[in-house]
């Protein structure tokens, strides 16, 4: 399942899918184990012959194959440092980064690795790969190891190397008892992967208990640093400049992945409110005793809770219109009216059955709220 650089897909949709699968397993009182796979210089390691064969298998015409062969032939690169231009070196492998074509080609190159995942689930965002499975503790790690072995063999066939030091494991357990010594997940070379409590996946920190505490802490620290810089230089900015600076440098951090971590506790989410209010104080020069409702009125911005809710409603709206990836739209079931009433003209969604002592599947339940 590939979400990288595709229309209607993105980091948020990919993370929502993965998070929903994890929460579904937790709601069933199952463990969910995941391997976050990091490849060493994936873009620079693409074998041109293998890529051309892959394009051929996808039905590209001979003219297209000749064009791509010519595109990869006789490529050179050089380095310029302090005005000195070093001699060119031939480039015999890899696809150019920073281009639309390069990202598309890397996706084409590695997409088929998903076919060997076996009983585990896999999600790719370009070369970012997560392999995960759920079930009882005594089987979940065994299943994950078998799938991981198959994935490694597939990557080897593509001449892509695993970056063992950056490939990590997480055992998502929420309130399930933590095993004292979970079985190691090993590479084909015999190296044990490190278990971590938190991992940054597509911009969002996922923790083994899915509290999002680490993500909020990192974002809060980043925002505080930027606000501190702005306050130290506030005399240099006009009111309009202050408004623009906060809008362009602070709000994107607070909004990033907000439809994902919106299920965090209010205690954690309130930490975002504190830095948000500081940013508004910077723009408006309002006294620090000003009530937050008055702050929102002064600057004309809604609360972060309202912003998160608005972004979530946009996800639901796009889901109903079919503007999200199929792996998200398939999670929502529209209820068929049993009789003709005034309310039957409204769209109703089926609320799935959940275990109230655990977190519910994310998308289906929140869509019905």
Short mmCIF file of N, CA and C in Angstrom, two decimals, residues 219-228 230 242-256 272 275-280:
data_model
loop_
_atom_site.label_atom_id
_atom_site.label_comp_id
_atom_site.label_asym_id
_atom_site.label_seq_id
_atom_site.Cartn_x
_atom_site.Cartn_y
_atom_site.Cartn_z
N UNK A 219 6.75 19.23 19.79
CA UNK A 219 6.16 20.38 19.09
C UNK A 219 6.10 21.60 20.00
N UNK A 220 5.76 21.38 21.26
CA UNK A 220 5.70 22.49 22.22
C UNK A 220 7.07 23.14 22.37
N UNK A 221 8.11 22.32 22.45
CA UNK A 221 9.47 22.84 22.58
C UNK A 221 9.87 23.64 21.35
N UNK A 222 9.51 23.15 20.17
CA UNK A 222 9.85 23.85 18.93
C UNK A 222 9.13 25.20 18.85
N UNK A 223 7.85 25.21 19.24
CA UNK A 223 7.08 26.45 19.19
C UNK A 223 7.63 27.45 20.21
N UNK A 224 7.96 26.98 21.41
CA UNK A 224 8.50 27.88 22.43
C UNK A 224 9.78 28.55 21.94
N UNK A 225 10.63 27.77 21.27
CA UNK A 225 11.88 28.32 20.76
C UNK A 225 11.62 29.42 19.74
N UNK A 226 10.66 29.20 18.87
CA UNK A 226 10.37 30.20 17.83
C UNK A 226 9.70 31.44 18.43
N UNK A 227 8.80 31.21 19.38
CA UNK A 227 8.14 32.36 20.02
C UNK A 227 9.17 33.20 20.78
N UNK A 228 10.12 32.52 21.43
CA UNK A 228 11.17 33.25 22.14
C UNK A 228 11.97 34.14 21.20
N UNK A 230 10.89 35.39 18.38
CA UNK A 230 10.02 36.47 17.93
C UNK A 230 9.91 37.57 18.98
N UNK A 242 4.08 40.62 12.30
CA UNK A 242 3.90 39.69 13.41
C UNK A 242 2.80 38.67 13.09
N UNK A 243 1.71 39.18 12.57
CA UNK A 243 0.58 38.31 12.22
C UNK A 243 1.01 37.26 11.20
N UNK A 244 1.75 37.70 10.19
CA UNK A 244 2.19 36.78 9.14
C UNK A 244 3.20 35.77 9.66
N UNK A 245 4.13 36.23 10.50
CA UNK A 245 5.17 35.33 11.03
C UNK A 245 4.56 34.21 11.86
N UNK A 246 3.61 34.56 12.72
CA UNK A 246 2.97 33.52 13.54
C UNK A 246 2.17 32.57 12.67
N UNK A 247 1.50 33.13 11.69
CA UNK A 247 0.66 32.30 10.81
C UNK A 247 1.50 31.32 10.00
N UNK A 248 2.72 31.73 9.62
CA UNK A 248 3.55 30.90 8.75
C UNK A 248 4.54 30.03 9.49
N UNK A 249 4.92 30.40 10.71
CA UNK A 249 5.96 29.64 11.41
C UNK A 249 5.48 28.92 12.66
N UNK A 250 4.35 29.34 13.23
CA UNK A 250 3.85 28.72 14.46
C UNK A 250 2.67 27.80 14.20
N UNK A 251 1.67 28.31 13.49
CA UNK A 251 0.46 27.53 13.26
C UNK A 251 0.71 26.22 12.52
N UNK A 252 1.61 26.17 11.52
CA UNK A 252 1.85 24.88 10.86
C UNK A 252 2.33 23.79 11.79
N UNK A 253 3.10 24.17 12.82
CA UNK A 253 3.58 23.17 13.78
C UNK A 253 2.42 22.66 14.63
N UNK A 254 1.54 23.55 15.05
CA UNK A 254 0.41 23.16 15.88
C UNK A 254 -0.63 22.38 15.08
N UNK A 255 -0.70 22.64 13.78
CA UNK A 255 -1.70 21.96 12.94
C UNK A 255 -1.22 20.62 12.40
N UNK A 256 0.10 20.42 12.34
CA UNK A 256 0.63 19.21 11.72
C UNK A 256 0.14 17.96 12.44
N UNK A 272 -0.58 22.73 24.27
CA UNK A 272 -0.57 23.46 23.01
C UNK A 272 -1.29 24.80 23.14
N UNK A 275 1.08 27.66 24.46
CA UNK A 275 2.00 28.30 23.51
C UNK A 275 1.22 29.05 22.42
N UNK A 276 0.04 28.56 22.11
CA UNK A 276 -0.82 29.24 21.13
C UNK A 276 -1.22 30.62 21.66
N UNK A 277 -1.56 30.68 22.93
CA UNK A 277 -1.93 31.96 23.54
C UNK A 277 -0.73 32.90 23.58
N UNK A 278 0.45 32.36 23.84
CA UNK A 278 1.66 33.21 23.84
C UNK A 278 1.89 33.82 22.46
N UNK A 279 1.65 33.02 21.42
CA UNK A 279 1.82 33.54 20.06
C UNK A 279 0.83 34.66 19.78
N UNK A 280 -0.39 34.51 20.28
CA UNK A 280 -1.40 35.56 20.07
C UNK A 280 -1.03 36.81 20.85
#
